[in-house]
Each structure stands twice: as C-alpha cells, then as structure tokens.
Short mmCIF file of C-alpha atoms and ligand atoms in Angstrom, two decimals:
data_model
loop_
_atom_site.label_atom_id
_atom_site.label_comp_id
_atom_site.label_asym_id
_atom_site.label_seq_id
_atom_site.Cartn_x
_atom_site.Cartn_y
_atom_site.Cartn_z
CA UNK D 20 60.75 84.65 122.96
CA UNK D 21 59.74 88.18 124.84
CA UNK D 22 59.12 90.72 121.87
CA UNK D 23 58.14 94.32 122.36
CA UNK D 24 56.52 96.41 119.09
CA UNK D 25 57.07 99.66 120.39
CA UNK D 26 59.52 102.24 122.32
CA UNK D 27 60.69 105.77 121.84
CA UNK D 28 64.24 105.37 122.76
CA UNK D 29 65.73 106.77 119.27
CA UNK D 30 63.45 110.06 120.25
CA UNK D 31 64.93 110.34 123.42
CA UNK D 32 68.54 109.60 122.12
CA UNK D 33 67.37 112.38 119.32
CA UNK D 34 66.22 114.98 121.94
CA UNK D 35 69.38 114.24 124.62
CA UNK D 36 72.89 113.14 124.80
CA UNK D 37 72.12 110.21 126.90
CA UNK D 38 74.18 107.18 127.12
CA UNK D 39 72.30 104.18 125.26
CA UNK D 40 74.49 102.08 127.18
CA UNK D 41 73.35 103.40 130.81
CA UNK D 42 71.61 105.82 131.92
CA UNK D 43 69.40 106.69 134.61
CA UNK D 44 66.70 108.79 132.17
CA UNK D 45 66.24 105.99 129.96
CA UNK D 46 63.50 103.56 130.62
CA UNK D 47 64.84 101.67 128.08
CA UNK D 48 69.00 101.27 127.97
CA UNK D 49 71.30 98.58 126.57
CA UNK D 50 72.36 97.49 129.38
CA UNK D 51 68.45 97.40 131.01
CA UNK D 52 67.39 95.57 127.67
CA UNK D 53 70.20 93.03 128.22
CA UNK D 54 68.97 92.45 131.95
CA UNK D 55 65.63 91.86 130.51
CA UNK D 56 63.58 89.15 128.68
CA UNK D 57 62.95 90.52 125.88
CA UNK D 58 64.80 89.47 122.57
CA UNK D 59 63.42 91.80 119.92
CA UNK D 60 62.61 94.79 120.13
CA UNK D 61 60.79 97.69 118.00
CA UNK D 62 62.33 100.95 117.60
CA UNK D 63 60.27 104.14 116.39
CA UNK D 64 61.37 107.19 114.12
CA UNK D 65 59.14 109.34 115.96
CA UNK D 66 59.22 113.20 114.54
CA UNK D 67 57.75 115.48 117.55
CA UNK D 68 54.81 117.68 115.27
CA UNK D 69 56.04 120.89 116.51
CA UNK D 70 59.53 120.42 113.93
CA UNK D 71 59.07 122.19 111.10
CA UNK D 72 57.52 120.28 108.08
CA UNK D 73 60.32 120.80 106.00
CA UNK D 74 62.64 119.68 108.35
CA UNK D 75 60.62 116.80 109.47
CA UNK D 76 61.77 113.87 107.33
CA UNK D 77 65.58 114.88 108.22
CA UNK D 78 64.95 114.39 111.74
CA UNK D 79 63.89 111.25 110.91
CA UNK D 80 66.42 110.49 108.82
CA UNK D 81 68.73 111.54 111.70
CA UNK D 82 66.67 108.52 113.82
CA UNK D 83 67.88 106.26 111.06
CA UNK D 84 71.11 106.86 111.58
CA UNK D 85 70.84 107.01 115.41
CA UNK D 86 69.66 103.40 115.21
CA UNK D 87 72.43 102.21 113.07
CA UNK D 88 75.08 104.39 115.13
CA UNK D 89 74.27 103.40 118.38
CA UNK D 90 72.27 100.25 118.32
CA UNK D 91 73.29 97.71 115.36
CA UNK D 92 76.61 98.92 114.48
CA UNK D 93 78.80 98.92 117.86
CA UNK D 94 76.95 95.67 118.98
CA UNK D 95 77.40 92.70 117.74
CA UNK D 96 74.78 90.67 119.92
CA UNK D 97 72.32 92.79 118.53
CA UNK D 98 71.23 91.98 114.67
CA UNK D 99 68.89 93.95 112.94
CA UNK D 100 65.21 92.32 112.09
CA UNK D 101 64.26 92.36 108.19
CA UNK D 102 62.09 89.66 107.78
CA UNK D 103 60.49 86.85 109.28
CA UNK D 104 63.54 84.42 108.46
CA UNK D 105 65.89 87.08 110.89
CA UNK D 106 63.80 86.14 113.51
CA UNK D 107 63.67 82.58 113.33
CA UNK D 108 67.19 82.52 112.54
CA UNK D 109 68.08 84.85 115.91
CA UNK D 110 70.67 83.09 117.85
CA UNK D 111 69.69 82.07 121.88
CA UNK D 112 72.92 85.05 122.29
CA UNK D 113 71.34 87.49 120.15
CA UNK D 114 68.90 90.19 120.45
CA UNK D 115 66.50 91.85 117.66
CA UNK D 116 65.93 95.05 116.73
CA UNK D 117 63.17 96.40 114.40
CA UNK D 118 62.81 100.03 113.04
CA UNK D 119 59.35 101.42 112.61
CA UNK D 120 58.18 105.03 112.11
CA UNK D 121 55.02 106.59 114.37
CA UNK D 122 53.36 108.79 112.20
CA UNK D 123 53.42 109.20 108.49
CA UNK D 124 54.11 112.88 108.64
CA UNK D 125 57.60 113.10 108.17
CA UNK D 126 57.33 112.04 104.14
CA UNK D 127 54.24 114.81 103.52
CA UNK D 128 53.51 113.82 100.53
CA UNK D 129 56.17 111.79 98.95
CA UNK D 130 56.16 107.97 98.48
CA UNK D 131 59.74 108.04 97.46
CA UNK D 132 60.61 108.94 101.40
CA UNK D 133 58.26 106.15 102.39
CA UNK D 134 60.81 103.78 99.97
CA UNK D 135 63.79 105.11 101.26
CA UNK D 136 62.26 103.82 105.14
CA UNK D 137 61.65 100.76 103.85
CA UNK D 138 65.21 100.65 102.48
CA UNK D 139 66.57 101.51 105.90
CA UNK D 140 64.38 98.28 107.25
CA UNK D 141 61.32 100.00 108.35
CA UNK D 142 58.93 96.70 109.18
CA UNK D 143 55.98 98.40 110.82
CA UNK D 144 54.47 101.68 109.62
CA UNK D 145 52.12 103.67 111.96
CA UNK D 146 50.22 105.74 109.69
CA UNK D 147 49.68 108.87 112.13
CA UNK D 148 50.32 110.08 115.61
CA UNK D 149 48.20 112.49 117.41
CA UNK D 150 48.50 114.96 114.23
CA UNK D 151 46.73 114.72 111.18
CA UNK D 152 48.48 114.13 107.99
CA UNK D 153 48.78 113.33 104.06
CA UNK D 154 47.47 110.05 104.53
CA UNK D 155 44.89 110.53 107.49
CA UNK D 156 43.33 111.95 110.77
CA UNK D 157 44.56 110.65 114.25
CA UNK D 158 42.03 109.58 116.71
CA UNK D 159 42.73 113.09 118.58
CA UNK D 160 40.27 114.99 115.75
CA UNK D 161 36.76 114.02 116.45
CA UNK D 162 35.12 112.89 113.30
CA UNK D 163 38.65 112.39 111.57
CA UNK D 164 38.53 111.80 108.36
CA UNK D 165 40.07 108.45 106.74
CA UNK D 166 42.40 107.30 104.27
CA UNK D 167 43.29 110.18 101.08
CA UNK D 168 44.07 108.90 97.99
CA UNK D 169 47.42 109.11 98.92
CA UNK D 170 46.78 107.44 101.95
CA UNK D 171 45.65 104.46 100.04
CA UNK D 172 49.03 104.50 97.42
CA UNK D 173 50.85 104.32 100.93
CA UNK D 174 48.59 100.85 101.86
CA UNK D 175 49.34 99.72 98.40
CA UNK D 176 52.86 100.22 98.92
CA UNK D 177 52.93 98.88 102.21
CA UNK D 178 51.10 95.83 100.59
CA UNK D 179 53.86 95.18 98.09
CA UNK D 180 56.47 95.27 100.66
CA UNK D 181 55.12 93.36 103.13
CA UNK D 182 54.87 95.67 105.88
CA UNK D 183 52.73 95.69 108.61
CA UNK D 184 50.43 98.98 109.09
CA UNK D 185 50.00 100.40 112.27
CA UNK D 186 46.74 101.52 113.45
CA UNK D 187 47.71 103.28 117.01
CA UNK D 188 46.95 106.56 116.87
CA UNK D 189 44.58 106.44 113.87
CA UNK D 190 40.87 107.83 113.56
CA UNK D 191 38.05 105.58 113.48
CA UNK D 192 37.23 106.16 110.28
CA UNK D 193 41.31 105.48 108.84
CA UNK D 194 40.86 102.45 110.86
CA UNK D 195 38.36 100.89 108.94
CA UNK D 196 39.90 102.11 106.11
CA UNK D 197 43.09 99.97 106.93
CA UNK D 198 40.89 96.83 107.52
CA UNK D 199 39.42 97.18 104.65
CA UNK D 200 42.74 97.70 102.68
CA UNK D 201 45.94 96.37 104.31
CA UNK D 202 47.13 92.95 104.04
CA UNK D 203 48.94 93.59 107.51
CA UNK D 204 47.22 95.29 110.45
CA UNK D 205 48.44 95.71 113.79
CA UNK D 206 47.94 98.22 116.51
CA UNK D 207 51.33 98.48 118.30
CA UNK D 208 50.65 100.23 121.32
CA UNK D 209 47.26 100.21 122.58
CA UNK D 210 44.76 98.96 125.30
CA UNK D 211 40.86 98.08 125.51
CA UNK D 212 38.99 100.94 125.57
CA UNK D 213 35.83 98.50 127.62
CA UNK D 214 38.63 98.12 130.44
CA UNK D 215 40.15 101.28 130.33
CA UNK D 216 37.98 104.02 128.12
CA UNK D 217 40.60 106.36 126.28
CA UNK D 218 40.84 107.41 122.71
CA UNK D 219 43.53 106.24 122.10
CA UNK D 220 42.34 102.49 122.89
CA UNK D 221 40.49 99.86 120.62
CA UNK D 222 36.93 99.42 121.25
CA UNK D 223 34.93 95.87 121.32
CA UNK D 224 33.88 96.40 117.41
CA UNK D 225 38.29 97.26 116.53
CA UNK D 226 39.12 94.37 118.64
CA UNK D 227 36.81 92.42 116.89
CA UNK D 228 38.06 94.04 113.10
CA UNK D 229 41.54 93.20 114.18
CA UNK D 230 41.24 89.40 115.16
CA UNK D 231 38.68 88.89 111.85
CA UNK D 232 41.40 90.07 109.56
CA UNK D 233 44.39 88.05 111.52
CA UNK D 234 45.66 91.47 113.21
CA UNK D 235 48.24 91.73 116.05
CA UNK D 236 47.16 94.12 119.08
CA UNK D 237 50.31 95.08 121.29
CA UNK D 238 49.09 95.55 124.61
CA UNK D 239 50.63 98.67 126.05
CA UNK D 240 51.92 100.53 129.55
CA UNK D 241 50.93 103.83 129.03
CA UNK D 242 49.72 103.92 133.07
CA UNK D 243 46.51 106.51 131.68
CA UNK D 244 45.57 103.84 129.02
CA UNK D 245 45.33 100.89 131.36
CA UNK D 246 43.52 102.44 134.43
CA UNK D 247 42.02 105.93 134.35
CA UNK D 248 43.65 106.99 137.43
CA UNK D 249 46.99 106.54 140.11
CA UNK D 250 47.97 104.23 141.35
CA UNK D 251 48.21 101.59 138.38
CA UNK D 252 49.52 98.57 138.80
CA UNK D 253 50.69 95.53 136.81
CA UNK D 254 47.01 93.48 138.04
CA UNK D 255 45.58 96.78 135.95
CA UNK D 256 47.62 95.13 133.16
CA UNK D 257 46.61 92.24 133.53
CA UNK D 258 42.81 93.29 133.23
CA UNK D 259 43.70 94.30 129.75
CA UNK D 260 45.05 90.79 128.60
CA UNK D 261 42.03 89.16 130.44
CA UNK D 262 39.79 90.90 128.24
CA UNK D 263 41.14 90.83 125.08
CA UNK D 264 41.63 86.89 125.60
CA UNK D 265 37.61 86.74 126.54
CA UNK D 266 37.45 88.98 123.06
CA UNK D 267 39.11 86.16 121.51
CA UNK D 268 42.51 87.66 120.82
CA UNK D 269 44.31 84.82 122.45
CA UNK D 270 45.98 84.21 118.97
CA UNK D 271 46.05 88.29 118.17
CA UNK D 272 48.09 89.67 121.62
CA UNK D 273 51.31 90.82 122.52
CA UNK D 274 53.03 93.91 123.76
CA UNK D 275 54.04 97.38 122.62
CA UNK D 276 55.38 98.75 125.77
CA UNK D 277 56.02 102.96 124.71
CA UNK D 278 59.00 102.98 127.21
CA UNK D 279 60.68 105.91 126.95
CA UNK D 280 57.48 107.53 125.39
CA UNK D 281 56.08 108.02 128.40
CA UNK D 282 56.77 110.29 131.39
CA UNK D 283 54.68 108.27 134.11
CA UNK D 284 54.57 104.73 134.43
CA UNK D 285 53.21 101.98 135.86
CA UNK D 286 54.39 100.31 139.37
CA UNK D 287 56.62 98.22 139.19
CA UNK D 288 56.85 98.43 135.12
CA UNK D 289 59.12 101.62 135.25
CA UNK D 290 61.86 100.69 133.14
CA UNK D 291 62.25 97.34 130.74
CA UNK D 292 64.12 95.18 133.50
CA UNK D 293 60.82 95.00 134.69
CA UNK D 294 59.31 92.87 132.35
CA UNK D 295 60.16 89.99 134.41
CA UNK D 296 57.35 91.16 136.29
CA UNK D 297 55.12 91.01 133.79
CA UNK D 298 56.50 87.12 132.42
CA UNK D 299 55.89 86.07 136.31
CA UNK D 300 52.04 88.00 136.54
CA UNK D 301 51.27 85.85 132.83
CA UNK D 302 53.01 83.10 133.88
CA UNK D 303 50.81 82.69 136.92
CA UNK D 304 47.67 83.35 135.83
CA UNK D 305 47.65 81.61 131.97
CA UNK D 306 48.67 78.21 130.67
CA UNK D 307 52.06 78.04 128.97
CA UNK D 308 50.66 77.92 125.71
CA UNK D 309 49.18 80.80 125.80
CA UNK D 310 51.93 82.69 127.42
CA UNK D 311 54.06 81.48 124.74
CA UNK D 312 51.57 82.88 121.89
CA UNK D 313 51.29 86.29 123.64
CA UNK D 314 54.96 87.12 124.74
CA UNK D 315 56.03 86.51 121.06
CA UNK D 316 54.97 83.56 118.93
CA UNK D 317 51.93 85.38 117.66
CA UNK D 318 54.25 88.43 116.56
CA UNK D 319 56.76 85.99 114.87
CA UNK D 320 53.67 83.73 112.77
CA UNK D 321 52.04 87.08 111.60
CA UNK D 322 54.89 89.05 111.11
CA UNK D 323 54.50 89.86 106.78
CA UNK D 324 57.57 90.55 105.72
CA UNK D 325 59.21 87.12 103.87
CA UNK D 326 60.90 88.13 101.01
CA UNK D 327 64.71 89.85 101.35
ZN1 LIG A 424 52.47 106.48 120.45
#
C-alpha cells in the first residue's frame, strides 16, 4: 500500500478555482490520484505567512472545509483516515485521505484551535513552516530558538491525542526539543542533507535522532532538496533512499511528496501518476520486503493514533 504524508493541494484549491477532479495546474487531481498507486494520502492546511494573523486560522478553517467539500464528501471511494484501524480496515476499492496542518501559526496562541484541528481529524501536526511562531523557530532563522512553553503544552497535547509531530520545517534546536518530548516524530517532507545539503534537510545526527526514537522520515520531491541543481532525476531520488537505508532507516522511510507545493519538479515525477515511476525505480533496485516497508507498511505500524 503506496502512502504519501504530504501535498498542498487544499492550498492550491484555496488560492484557485481549479477543478479537483481534472485539471491541468494540479500536480495532484482526483482523477491523477486515481491513475496512481497511491492509496492514502496526506492533505495539508497550509496558511501562506503573508495572511493576516488574525485572519490566519479562518483560512485554515476554510481548508477544512475544502477537504470535506471537495474530497470526502462527493466521493465515496475515498474515506477519511482517523486512526490506525481506518487504515487497516481500507477496502482494496478505497482510497485514504489524511488532514494535517504545515505550520502551527494559524492557532497563535490558542490550544483550543489546536483541539478544534484535531476534531476535524488532523493526524499529523507540523509545528512550523518557514516562519517562526508561538511554539518555535523554522530552520530558515539561523540559531532558531526551540520549543516555548507553549510550544511544549502543544507536544503535551499532541501526546494525549496521539498525533504525530512534524519536524519539516523546524529549527535545529525545536528539533531536539521534539525528540526529546513527543511520543510521535516524523519529518513529512524532507531529504538527507549528506546527499543533497539544504536546510531544509535532516542531517546524519537528525537521521540518526529520528530512527533512535522510532521516527518516520518521508522522503520528498522537492527537485532543489534532492540534487542542488537541473536536471534532477528520479536516480537523484533514489540516492536519497540509498542513504538513508545505509543510515539505517530501512524500518523509518517513506514518502512525503509536496506535489502541488512546488513549482518545479523532478523528471519524470511531475505530477502523482508518476509514482509508478518511482514503485518500478524501488522495485528494481530493493528486495520486496523492503519496498513493502518503505512505500507504506512503516507509515501504517508507526502511525499513533489508536483510540476513536
Ligand atoms: Zn513544506
């Protein structure tokens, strides 16, 4: 089972009156997703930083509502993922979809927001983007700080409710903070910073954080994250994988694509169809086991949420 931890497509769907069902902008449609392997898929609330913070947690809110509107309500092969049972119990017909929020920023300072997110089905929280916030600094401050004291009420939250915290985007210092804290940690869209060296990747001592406290890494196709220049290719993919696996992550890895997040992409990786390309690259160069653990069974045995 192909599952993907992160897109943008509620963002775009917020930002233009594209057709979910088909359209030629989205790297990420209904109709791609359905001529793809992948059978669940994460969507992220995503609030742009330049809305104004009062009118942040509407717009996300509004993403809410997009998801429900558009994705869950009008089809019925497509159930909504709560908990760990909803995936097991996913029918061979049926497709997944998870909502997750990018960046705390949205609920400033109020837990009660957080709640309401979690009431909506929120299953993976991403405690920044590339702004700082409430809870912590992104990776794009140098010397960000980490977790506030609010920031850690939000981990104990997230701890009672059995939701995963995301560490993509995070400082340094908030991501030790997490490791330290959370009962859940995953990075949802990120790559090795050793292979490819941008911020916004894990280096060999987060790689090593994540596996020692059972994390999830989400390997990602940001083309600028997996190669540092043109052309990139699904072999520069593949590099990632390769060294996470010799990191040890063979039981940690999986994928957090950012379609629709991104603006360039990677050849022959433009849109989601294209994941077969991706199954056939894995297929040929790993055993089946370990295919199997990286396209989804690691994501399903770590995923936290059990209770209703
Ligand atoms: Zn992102």
């Amino acid at each position: 089972m192909l599952i993907d931890a992160h897109c943008d497509l509620l963002y775009q769907l917020w930002q233009h009156s594209y057709d979910i069902n088909q359209s030629k902008q989205l790297q990420f449609d209904l109709t791609k997703w359905r001529n793809s392997p992948v059978r669940i898929q994460a969507f992220a609330i995503f609030v742009p930083d330049d809305v104004p913070e009062y009118k942040q947690y509407d717009v996300a809110l509004k993403m809410v509502e997009l998801f429900y509107e558009k994705i869950i309500t009008p089809n019925p092969d497509i159930v909504q993922i709560k908990t760990k049972k909803d995936i097991e119990d996913l029918e061979n017909h049926q497709r997944g979809a998870i909502l997750t929020l990018e960046g705390c920023h949205p609920i400033g300072r109020d837990l009660n927001k957080l709640k309401q997110l979690l009431d909506y089905g929120v299953r993976i929280v991403g405690l920044t983007w590339n702004n700082n916030n409430a809870i912590a600094d992104s990776i794009d401050h140098p010397h960000g700080k980490g977790l506030s004291s609010f920031g850690y009420e939000v981990i104990d939250l997230l701890n009672d409710e059995q939701i995963w915290t995301d560490v993509s985007h995070l400082s340094i210092k908030g991501f030790y903070d997490v490791i330290s804290t959370a009962h859940g940690v995953m990075a949802s869209h990120s790559n090795a910073f050793s292979v490819c060296p941008h911020r916004r990747n894990l280096d060999d001592q987060q790689i090593a954080a994540l596996i020692k406290r059972e994390g999830w890494i989400g390997v990602t196709f940001v083309p600028y994250f997996t190669k540092p220049n043109e052309p990139v290719q699904i072999n520069d993919v593949m590099k990632h994988i390769d060294y996470f696996l010799e990191c040890g992550a063979r039981d940690h890895l999986g994928f957090g694509s950012d379609f629709d997040g991104i603006s360039t992409t990677i050849q022959n990786l433009e849109t989601v169809e294209n994941y077969v390309n991706i199954i056939e690259a894995l297929d040929k160069r790993y055993d089946k086991s370990t295919v199997k653990q990286i396209t989804g069974a690691n994501f399903i045995r770590k995923f936290p949420r059990l209770k209703e």
